[in-house]
Short mmCIF file of C-alpha atoms in Angstrom, two decimals:
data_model
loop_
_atom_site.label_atom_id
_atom_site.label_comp_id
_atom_site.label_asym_id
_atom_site.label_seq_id
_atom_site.Cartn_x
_atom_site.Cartn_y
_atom_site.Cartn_z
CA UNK A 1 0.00 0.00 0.00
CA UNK A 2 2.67 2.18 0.96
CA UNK A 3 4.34 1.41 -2.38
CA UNK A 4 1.54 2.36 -4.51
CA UNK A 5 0.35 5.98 -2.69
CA UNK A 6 4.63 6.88 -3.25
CA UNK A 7 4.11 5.92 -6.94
CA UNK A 8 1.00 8.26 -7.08
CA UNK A 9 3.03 11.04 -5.38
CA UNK A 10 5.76 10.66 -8.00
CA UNK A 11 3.86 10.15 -10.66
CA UNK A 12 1.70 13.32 -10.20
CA UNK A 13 4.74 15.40 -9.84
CA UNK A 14 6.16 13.45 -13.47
CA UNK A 15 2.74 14.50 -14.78
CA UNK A 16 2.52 17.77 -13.67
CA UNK A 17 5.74 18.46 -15.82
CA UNK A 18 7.54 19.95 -12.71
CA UNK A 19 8.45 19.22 -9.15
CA UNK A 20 6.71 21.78 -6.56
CA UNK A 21 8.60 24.52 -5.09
CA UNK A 22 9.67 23.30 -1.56
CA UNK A 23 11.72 26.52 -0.86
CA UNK A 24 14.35 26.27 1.67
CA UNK A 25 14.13 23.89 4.70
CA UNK A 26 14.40 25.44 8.21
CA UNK A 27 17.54 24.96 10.31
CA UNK A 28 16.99 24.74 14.09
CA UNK A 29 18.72 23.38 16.99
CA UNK A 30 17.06 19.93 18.12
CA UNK A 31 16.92 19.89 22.14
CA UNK A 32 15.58 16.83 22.69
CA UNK A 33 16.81 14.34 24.65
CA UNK A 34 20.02 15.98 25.17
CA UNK A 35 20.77 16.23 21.69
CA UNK A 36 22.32 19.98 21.11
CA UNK A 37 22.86 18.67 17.16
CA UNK A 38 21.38 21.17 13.72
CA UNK A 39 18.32 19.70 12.44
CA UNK A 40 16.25 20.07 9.44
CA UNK A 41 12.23 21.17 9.31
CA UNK A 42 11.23 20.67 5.43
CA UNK A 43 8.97 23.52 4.59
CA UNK A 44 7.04 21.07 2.40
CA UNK A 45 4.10 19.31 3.19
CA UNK A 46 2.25 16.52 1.09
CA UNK A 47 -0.72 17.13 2.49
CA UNK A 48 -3.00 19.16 5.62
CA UNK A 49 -3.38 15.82 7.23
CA UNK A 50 0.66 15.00 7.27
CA UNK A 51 3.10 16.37 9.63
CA UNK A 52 6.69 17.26 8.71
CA UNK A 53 9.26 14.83 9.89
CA UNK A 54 12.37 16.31 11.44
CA UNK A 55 15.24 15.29 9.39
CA UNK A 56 18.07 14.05 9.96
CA UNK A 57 15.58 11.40 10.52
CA UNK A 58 15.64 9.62 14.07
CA UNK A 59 14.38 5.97 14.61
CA UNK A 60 13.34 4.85 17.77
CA UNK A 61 15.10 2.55 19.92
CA UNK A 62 11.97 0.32 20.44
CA UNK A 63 12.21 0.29 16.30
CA UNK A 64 11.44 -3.29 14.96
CA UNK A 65 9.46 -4.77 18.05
CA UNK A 66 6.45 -4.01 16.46
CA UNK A 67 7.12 -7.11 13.84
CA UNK A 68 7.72 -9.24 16.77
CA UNK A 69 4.73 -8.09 18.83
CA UNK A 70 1.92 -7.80 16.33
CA UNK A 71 1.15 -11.10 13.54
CA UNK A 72 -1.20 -9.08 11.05
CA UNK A 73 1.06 -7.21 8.52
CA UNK A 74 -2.50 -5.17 8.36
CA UNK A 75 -2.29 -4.57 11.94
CA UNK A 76 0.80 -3.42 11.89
CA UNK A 77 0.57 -0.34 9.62
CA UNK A 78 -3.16 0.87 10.82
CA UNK A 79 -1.77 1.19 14.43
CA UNK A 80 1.25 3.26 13.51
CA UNK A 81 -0.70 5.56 11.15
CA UNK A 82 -3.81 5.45 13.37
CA UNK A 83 -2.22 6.47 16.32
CA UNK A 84 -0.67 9.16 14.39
CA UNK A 85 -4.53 10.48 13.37
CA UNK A 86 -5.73 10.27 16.90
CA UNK A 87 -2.97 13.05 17.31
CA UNK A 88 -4.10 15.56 15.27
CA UNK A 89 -6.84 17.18 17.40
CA UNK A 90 -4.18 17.85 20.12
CA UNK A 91 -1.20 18.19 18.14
CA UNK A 92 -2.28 20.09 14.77
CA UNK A 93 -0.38 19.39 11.73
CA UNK A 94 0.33 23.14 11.16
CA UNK A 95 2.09 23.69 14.23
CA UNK A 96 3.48 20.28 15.45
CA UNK A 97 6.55 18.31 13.71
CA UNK A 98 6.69 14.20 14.31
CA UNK A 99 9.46 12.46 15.24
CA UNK A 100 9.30 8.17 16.53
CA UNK A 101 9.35 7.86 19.90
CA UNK A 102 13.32 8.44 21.87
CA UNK A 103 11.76 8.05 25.37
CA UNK A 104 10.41 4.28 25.61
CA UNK A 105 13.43 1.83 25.30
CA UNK A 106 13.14 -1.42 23.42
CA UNK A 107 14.28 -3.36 26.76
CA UNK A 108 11.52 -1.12 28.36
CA UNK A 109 8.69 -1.79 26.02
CA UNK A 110 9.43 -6.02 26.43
CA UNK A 111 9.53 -5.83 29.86
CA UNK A 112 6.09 -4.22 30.24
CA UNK A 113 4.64 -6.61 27.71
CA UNK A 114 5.69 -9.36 29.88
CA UNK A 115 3.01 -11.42 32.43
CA UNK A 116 3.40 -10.06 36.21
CA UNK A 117 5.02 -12.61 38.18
CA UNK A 118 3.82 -14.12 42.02
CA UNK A 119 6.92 -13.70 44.38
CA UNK A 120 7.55 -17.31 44.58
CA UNK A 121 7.98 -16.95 40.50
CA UNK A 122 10.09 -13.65 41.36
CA UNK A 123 12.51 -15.00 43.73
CA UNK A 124 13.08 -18.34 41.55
CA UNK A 125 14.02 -16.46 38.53
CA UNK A 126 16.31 -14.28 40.56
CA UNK A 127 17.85 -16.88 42.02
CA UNK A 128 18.50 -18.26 38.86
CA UNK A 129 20.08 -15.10 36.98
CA UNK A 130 21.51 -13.93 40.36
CA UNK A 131 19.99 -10.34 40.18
CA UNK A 132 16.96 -8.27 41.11
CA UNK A 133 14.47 -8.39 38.55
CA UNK A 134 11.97 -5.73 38.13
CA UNK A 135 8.47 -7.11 37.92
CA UNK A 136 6.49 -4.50 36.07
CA UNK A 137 5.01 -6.74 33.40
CA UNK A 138 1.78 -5.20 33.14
CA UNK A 139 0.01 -8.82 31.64
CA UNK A 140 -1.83 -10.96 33.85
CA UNK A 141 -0.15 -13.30 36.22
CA UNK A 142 -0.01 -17.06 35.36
CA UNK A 143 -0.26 -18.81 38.52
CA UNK A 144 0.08 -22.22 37.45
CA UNK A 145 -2.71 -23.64 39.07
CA UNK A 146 -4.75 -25.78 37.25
CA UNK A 147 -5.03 -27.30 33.50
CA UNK A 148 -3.30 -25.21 30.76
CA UNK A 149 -6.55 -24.25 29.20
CA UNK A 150 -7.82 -23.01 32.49
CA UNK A 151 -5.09 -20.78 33.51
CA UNK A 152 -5.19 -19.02 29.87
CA UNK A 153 -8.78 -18.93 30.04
CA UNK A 154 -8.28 -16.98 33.30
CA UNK A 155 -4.93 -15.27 32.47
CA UNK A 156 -4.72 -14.61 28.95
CA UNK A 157 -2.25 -11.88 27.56
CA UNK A 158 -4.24 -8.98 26.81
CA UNK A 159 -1.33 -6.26 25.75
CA UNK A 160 0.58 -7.10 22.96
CA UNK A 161 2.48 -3.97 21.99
CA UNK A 162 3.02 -0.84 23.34
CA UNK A 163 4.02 2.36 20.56
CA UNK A 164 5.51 5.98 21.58
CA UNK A 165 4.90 8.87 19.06
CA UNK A 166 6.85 12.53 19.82
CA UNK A 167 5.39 15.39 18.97
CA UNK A 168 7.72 18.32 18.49
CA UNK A 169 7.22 22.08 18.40
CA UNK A 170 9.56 25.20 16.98
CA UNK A 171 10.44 27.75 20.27
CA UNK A 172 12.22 30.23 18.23
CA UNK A 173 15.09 28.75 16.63
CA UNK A 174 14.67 25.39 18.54
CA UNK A 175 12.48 22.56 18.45
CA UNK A 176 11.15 21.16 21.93
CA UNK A 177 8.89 18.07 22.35
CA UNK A 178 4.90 18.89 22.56
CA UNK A 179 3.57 16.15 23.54
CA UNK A 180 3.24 12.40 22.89
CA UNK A 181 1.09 9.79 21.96
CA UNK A 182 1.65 5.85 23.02
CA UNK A 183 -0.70 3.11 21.28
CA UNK A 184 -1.65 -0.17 23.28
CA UNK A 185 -2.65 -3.13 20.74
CA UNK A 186 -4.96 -5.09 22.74
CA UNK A 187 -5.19 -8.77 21.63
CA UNK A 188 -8.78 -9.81 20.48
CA UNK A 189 -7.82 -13.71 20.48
CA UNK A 190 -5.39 -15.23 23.00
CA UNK A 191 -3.29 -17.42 21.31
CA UNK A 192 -1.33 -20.12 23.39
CA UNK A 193 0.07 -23.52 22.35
CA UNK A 194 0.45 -27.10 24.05
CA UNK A 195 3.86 -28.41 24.17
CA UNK A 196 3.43 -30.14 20.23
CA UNK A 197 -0.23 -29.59 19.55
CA UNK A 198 -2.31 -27.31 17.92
CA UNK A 199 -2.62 -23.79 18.43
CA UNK A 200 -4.89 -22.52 20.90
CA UNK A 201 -7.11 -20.10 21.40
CA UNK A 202 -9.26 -17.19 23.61
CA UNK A 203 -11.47 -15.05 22.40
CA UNK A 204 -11.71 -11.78 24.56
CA UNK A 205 -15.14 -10.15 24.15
CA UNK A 206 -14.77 -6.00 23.75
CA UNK A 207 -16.25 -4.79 27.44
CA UNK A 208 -13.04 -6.58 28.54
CA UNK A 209 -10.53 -5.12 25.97
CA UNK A 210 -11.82 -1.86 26.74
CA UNK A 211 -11.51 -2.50 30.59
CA UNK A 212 -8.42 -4.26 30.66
CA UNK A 213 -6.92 -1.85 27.91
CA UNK A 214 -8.26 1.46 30.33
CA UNK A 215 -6.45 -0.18 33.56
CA UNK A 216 -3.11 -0.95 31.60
CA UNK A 217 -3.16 2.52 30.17
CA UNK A 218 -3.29 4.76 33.55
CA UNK A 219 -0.79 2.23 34.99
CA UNK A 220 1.30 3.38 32.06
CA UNK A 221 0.76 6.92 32.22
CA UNK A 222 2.05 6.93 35.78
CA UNK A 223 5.15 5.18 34.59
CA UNK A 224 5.91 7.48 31.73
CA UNK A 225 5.48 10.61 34.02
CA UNK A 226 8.91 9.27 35.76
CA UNK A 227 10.67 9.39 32.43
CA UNK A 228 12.72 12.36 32.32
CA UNK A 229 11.78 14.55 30.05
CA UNK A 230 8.10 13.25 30.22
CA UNK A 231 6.36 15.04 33.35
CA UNK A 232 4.12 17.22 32.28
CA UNK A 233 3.99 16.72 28.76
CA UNK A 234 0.62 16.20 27.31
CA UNK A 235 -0.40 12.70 26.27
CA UNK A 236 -2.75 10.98 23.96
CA UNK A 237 -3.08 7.45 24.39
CA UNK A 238 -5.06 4.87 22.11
CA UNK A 239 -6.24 1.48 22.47
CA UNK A 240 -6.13 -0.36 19.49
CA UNK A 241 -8.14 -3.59 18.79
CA UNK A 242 -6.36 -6.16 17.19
CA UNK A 243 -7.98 -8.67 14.41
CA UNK A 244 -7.08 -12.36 14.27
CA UNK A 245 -4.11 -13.36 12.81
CA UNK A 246 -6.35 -15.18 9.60
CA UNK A 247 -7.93 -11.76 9.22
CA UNK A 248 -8.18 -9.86 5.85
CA UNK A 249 -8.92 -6.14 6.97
CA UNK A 250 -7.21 -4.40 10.16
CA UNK A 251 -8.00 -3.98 13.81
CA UNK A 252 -9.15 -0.37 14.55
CA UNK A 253 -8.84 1.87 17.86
CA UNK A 254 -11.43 1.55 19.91
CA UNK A 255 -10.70 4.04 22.89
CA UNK A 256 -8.74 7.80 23.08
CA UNK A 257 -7.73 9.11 26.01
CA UNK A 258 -5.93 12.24 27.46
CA UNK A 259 -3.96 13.59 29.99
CA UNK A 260 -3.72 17.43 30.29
CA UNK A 261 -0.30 19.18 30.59
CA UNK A 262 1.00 18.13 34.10
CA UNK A 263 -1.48 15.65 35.07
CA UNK A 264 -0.57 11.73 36.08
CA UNK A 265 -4.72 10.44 35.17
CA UNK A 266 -6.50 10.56 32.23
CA UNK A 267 -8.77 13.02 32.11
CA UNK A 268 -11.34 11.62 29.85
CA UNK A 269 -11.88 8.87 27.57
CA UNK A 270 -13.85 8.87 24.26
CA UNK A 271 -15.22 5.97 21.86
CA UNK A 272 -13.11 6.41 18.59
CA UNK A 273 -15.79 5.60 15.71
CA UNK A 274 -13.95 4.17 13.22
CA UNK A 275 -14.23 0.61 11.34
CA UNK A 276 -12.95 -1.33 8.75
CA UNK A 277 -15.71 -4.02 6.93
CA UNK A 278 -14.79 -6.15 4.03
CA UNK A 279 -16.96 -6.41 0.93
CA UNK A 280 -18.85 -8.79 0.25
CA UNK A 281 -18.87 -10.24 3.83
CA UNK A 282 -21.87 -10.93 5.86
CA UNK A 283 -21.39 -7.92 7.94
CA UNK A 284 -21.66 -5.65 5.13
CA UNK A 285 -24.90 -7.06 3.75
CA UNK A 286 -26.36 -6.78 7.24
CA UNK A 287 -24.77 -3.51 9.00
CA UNK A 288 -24.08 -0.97 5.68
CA UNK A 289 -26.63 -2.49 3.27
CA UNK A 290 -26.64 0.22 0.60
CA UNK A 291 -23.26 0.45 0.74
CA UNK A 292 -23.20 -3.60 -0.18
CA UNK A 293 -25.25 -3.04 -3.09
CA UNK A 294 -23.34 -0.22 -4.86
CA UNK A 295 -20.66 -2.86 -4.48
CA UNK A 296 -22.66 -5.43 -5.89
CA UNK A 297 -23.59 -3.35 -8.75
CA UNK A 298 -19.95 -2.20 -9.38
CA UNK A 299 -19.04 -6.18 -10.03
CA UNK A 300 -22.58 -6.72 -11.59
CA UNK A 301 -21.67 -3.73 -14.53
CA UNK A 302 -17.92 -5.18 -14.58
CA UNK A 303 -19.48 -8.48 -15.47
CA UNK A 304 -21.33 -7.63 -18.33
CA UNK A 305 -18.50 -6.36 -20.11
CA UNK A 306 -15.48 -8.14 -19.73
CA UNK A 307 -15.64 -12.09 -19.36
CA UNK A 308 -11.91 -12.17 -18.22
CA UNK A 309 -12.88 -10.95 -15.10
CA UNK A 310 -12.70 -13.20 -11.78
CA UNK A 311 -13.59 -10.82 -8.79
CA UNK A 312 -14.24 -7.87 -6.70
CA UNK A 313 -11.98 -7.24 -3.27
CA UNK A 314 -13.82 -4.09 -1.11
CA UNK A 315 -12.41 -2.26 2.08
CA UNK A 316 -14.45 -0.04 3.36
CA UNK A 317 -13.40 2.84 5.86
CA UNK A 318 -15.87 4.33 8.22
CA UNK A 319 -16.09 7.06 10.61
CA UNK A 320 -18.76 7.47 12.70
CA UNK A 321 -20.71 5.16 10.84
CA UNK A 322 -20.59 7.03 7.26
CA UNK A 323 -18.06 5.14 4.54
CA UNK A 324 -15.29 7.40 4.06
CA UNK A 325 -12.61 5.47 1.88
CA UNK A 326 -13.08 2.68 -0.04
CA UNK A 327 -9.91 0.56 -1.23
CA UNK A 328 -10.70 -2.23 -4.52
CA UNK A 329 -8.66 -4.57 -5.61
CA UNK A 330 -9.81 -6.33 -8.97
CA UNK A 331 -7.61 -9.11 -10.71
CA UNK A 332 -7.74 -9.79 -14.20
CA UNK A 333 -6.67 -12.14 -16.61
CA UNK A 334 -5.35 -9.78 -19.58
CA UNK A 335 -4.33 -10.74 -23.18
CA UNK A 336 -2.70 -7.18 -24.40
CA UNK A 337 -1.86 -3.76 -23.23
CA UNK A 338 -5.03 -2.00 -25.01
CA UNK A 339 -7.46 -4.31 -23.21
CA UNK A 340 -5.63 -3.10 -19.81
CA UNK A 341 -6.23 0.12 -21.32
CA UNK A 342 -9.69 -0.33 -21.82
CA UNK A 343 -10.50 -1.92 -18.80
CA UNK A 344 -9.41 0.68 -16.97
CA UNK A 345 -10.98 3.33 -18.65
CA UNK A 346 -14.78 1.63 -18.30
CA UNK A 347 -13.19 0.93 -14.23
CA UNK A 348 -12.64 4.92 -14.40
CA UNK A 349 -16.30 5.27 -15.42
CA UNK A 350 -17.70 3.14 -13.74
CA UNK A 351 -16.12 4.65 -9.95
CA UNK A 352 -17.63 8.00 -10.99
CA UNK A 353 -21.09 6.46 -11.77
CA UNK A 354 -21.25 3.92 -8.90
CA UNK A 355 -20.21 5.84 -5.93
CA UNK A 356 -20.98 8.91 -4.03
CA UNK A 357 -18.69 11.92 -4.31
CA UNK A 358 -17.84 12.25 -0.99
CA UNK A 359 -15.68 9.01 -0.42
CA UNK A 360 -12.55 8.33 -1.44
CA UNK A 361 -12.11 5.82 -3.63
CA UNK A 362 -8.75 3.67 -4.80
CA UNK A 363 -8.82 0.80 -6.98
CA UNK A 364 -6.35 -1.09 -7.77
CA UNK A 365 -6.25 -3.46 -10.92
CA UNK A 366 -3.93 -6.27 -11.29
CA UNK A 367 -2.94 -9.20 -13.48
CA UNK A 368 -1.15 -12.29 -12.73
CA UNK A 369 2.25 -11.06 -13.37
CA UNK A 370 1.86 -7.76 -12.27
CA UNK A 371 -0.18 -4.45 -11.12
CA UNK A 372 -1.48 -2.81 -13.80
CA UNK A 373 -3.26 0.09 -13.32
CA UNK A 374 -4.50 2.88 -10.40
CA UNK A 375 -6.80 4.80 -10.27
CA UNK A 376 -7.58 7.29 -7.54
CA UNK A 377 -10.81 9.59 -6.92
CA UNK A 378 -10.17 11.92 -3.99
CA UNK A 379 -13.39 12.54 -2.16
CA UNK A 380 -15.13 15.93 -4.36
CA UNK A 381 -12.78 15.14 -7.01
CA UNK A 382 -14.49 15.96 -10.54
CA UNK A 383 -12.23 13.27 -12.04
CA UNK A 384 -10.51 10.34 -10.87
CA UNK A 385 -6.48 10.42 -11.25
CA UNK A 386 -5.63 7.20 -13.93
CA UNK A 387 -1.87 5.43 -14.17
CA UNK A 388 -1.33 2.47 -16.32
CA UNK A 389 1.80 0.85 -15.08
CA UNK A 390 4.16 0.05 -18.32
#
């Protein structure tokens, strides 16, 4: 995905016949985090709803732990760039500058994720490494007592992965941090295993993600106010539900919460109304009926005209219960470049005709060997953008 909205970047600028003017990039003096070093604010922006990244560009210690921590390659990139939206209302794009997170260390973030242990667990395992061992895994403990299924049944692991976002701000000619945001991915399915057999499972209904994710958050705020650097910052802090591993669209965030400038609780919490459905699916038919049917017309008018054709792929976006983006993937079995060509230009059509101006729309076409085409209609957009790969 990330591929293809670069390609559309690039390829708008290639079609545009020149490259916009990004004038000169603003030096300032980066304070953070002890670092006294020149840094870079690029007086570009792609868009209203992107903020500038400081440059030279920092990665995060914790970098790389979300791959470990989180099985859904879907997952994955929604809770970065969701967490990122939930900023915006604190941290406006016009005034704040992003930056990954330089406060939470990776050895940090795993020993958080870990299960809380009993003392008789705690004093065995420090016997056994011969050092004190902080027991701040904020997990359930596993007490060992009874069956396997029973303890997980009782104990499952609710956090998965914990995410720190920086928010930076110019003071003059330096750059201090704003405010941060940290994302918890709550697990929707425990998964555990039996020494050979087959995977296991939990399923964790949503009044319990939402408690569980609500305790592990203020436990964490309390932590992060003894960071240096991190007292009285303001924080926004998400709780993201996580889909099964098997599943086809992402997990969404459920819960935002905040804590005010040089508070330790959070001061409110909000239901964040946004949802991901897959078309066709059961759930669409039922919940977002007329939304099902355009889809079903889309494929029905594809159909009619081209017999190569083998299937319609839908995600829908929605916020606060009104579709706001919808991503289609179509593969096709082509014979030559004009009936790519053509195909795409009826697909072009056909987006215009079949959906309402508002959403945004993205379809993707593709062939066996390849992508083929794009095609892009930005919500209120007279025209959808078209690029036929060569």
């Amino acid at each position: 995905m990330k591929k293809f909205i670069y390609a559309i970047f690039c390829t708008l600028l290639l079609v545009s016949g020149c490259a916009p003017k990004f004038g000169k990039d603003t030096e300032v003096l980066n304070g953070e985090k002890n670092n006294k070093k020149k840094s870079f604010v690029p007086n570009y922006r792609i868009s209203e709803n992107t903020y500038r990244v400081i440059l030279p560009f920092k990665a995060s210690e914790a970098r790389g732990l979300v791959v470990a921590n989180i099985d859904n390659r879907l997952d994955m990139d929604e809770f970065e760039t969701g967490l990122t939206n939930l900023a915006h209302e604190q941290f406006p794009t016009s005034e704040y500058l992003y930056q990954e997170g330089q406060y939470l260390k990776k050895s940090t973030v795993r020993s958080w994720l870990q299960r809380k242990y009993t003392d008789g667990q705690l004093k065995a395992l420090e016997d056994k490494y011969k050092e004190k061992i902080d027991n701040v895994g904020l997990n359930p403990i596993d007490d060992g007592v009874g069956t396997l299924e029973e303890r997980n049944k009782k104990s499952p692991i609710y956090l998965a992965h914990i995410l720190e976002q920086n928010y930076l701000i110019k003071d003059g000619d330096k750059v201090k941090l704003g405010g941060i945001t940290i994302g918890l991915a709550m697990n929707s399915i425990h998964y555990y295993k039996q020494e050979q057999d087959y995977p296991r499972q939990v399923e964790l209904e949503n009044k319990v993600i939402e408690a569980q994710g609500q305790k592990i958050a203020q436990e964490i705020v309390q932590r992060v106010r003894q960071i240096e650097g991190l007292g009285k910052v303001p924080i926004v802090i998400g709780i993201f539900k996580q889909q099964p591993r098997s599943a086809i669209v992402p997990g969404n965030f459920i819960k935002k919460g905040i804590v005010n400038e040089g508070q330790n609780n959070i001061a409110s919490w909000e239901d964040v109304q946004e949802k991901y459905v897959l078309f066709p699916s059961p759930e669409a038919s039922k919940s977002y009926r007329d939304d099902a049917v355009r889809m079903e017309n889309f494929k029905a008018d594809i159909t009619d005209f081209f017999p190569n054709y083998t299937g319609v792929i839908g995600r829908g976006t929605y916020h606060e219960g009104n579709l706001t983006d919808l991503v289609i993937e179509i593969p096709m079995q082509f014979y030559s470049k004009s009936e790519v060509i053509g195909f795409t230009q009826y697909i072009a059509g056909l987006v215009i005709k079949s959906f309402p101006k508002e959403i945004n729309v993205q379809v993707y076409i593709s062939s066996i060997e390849k992508q083929e085409a794009l095609i892009v209609r930005s919500a209120n957009a007279d025209k959808p953008y078209v690029y036929i790969y060569k």
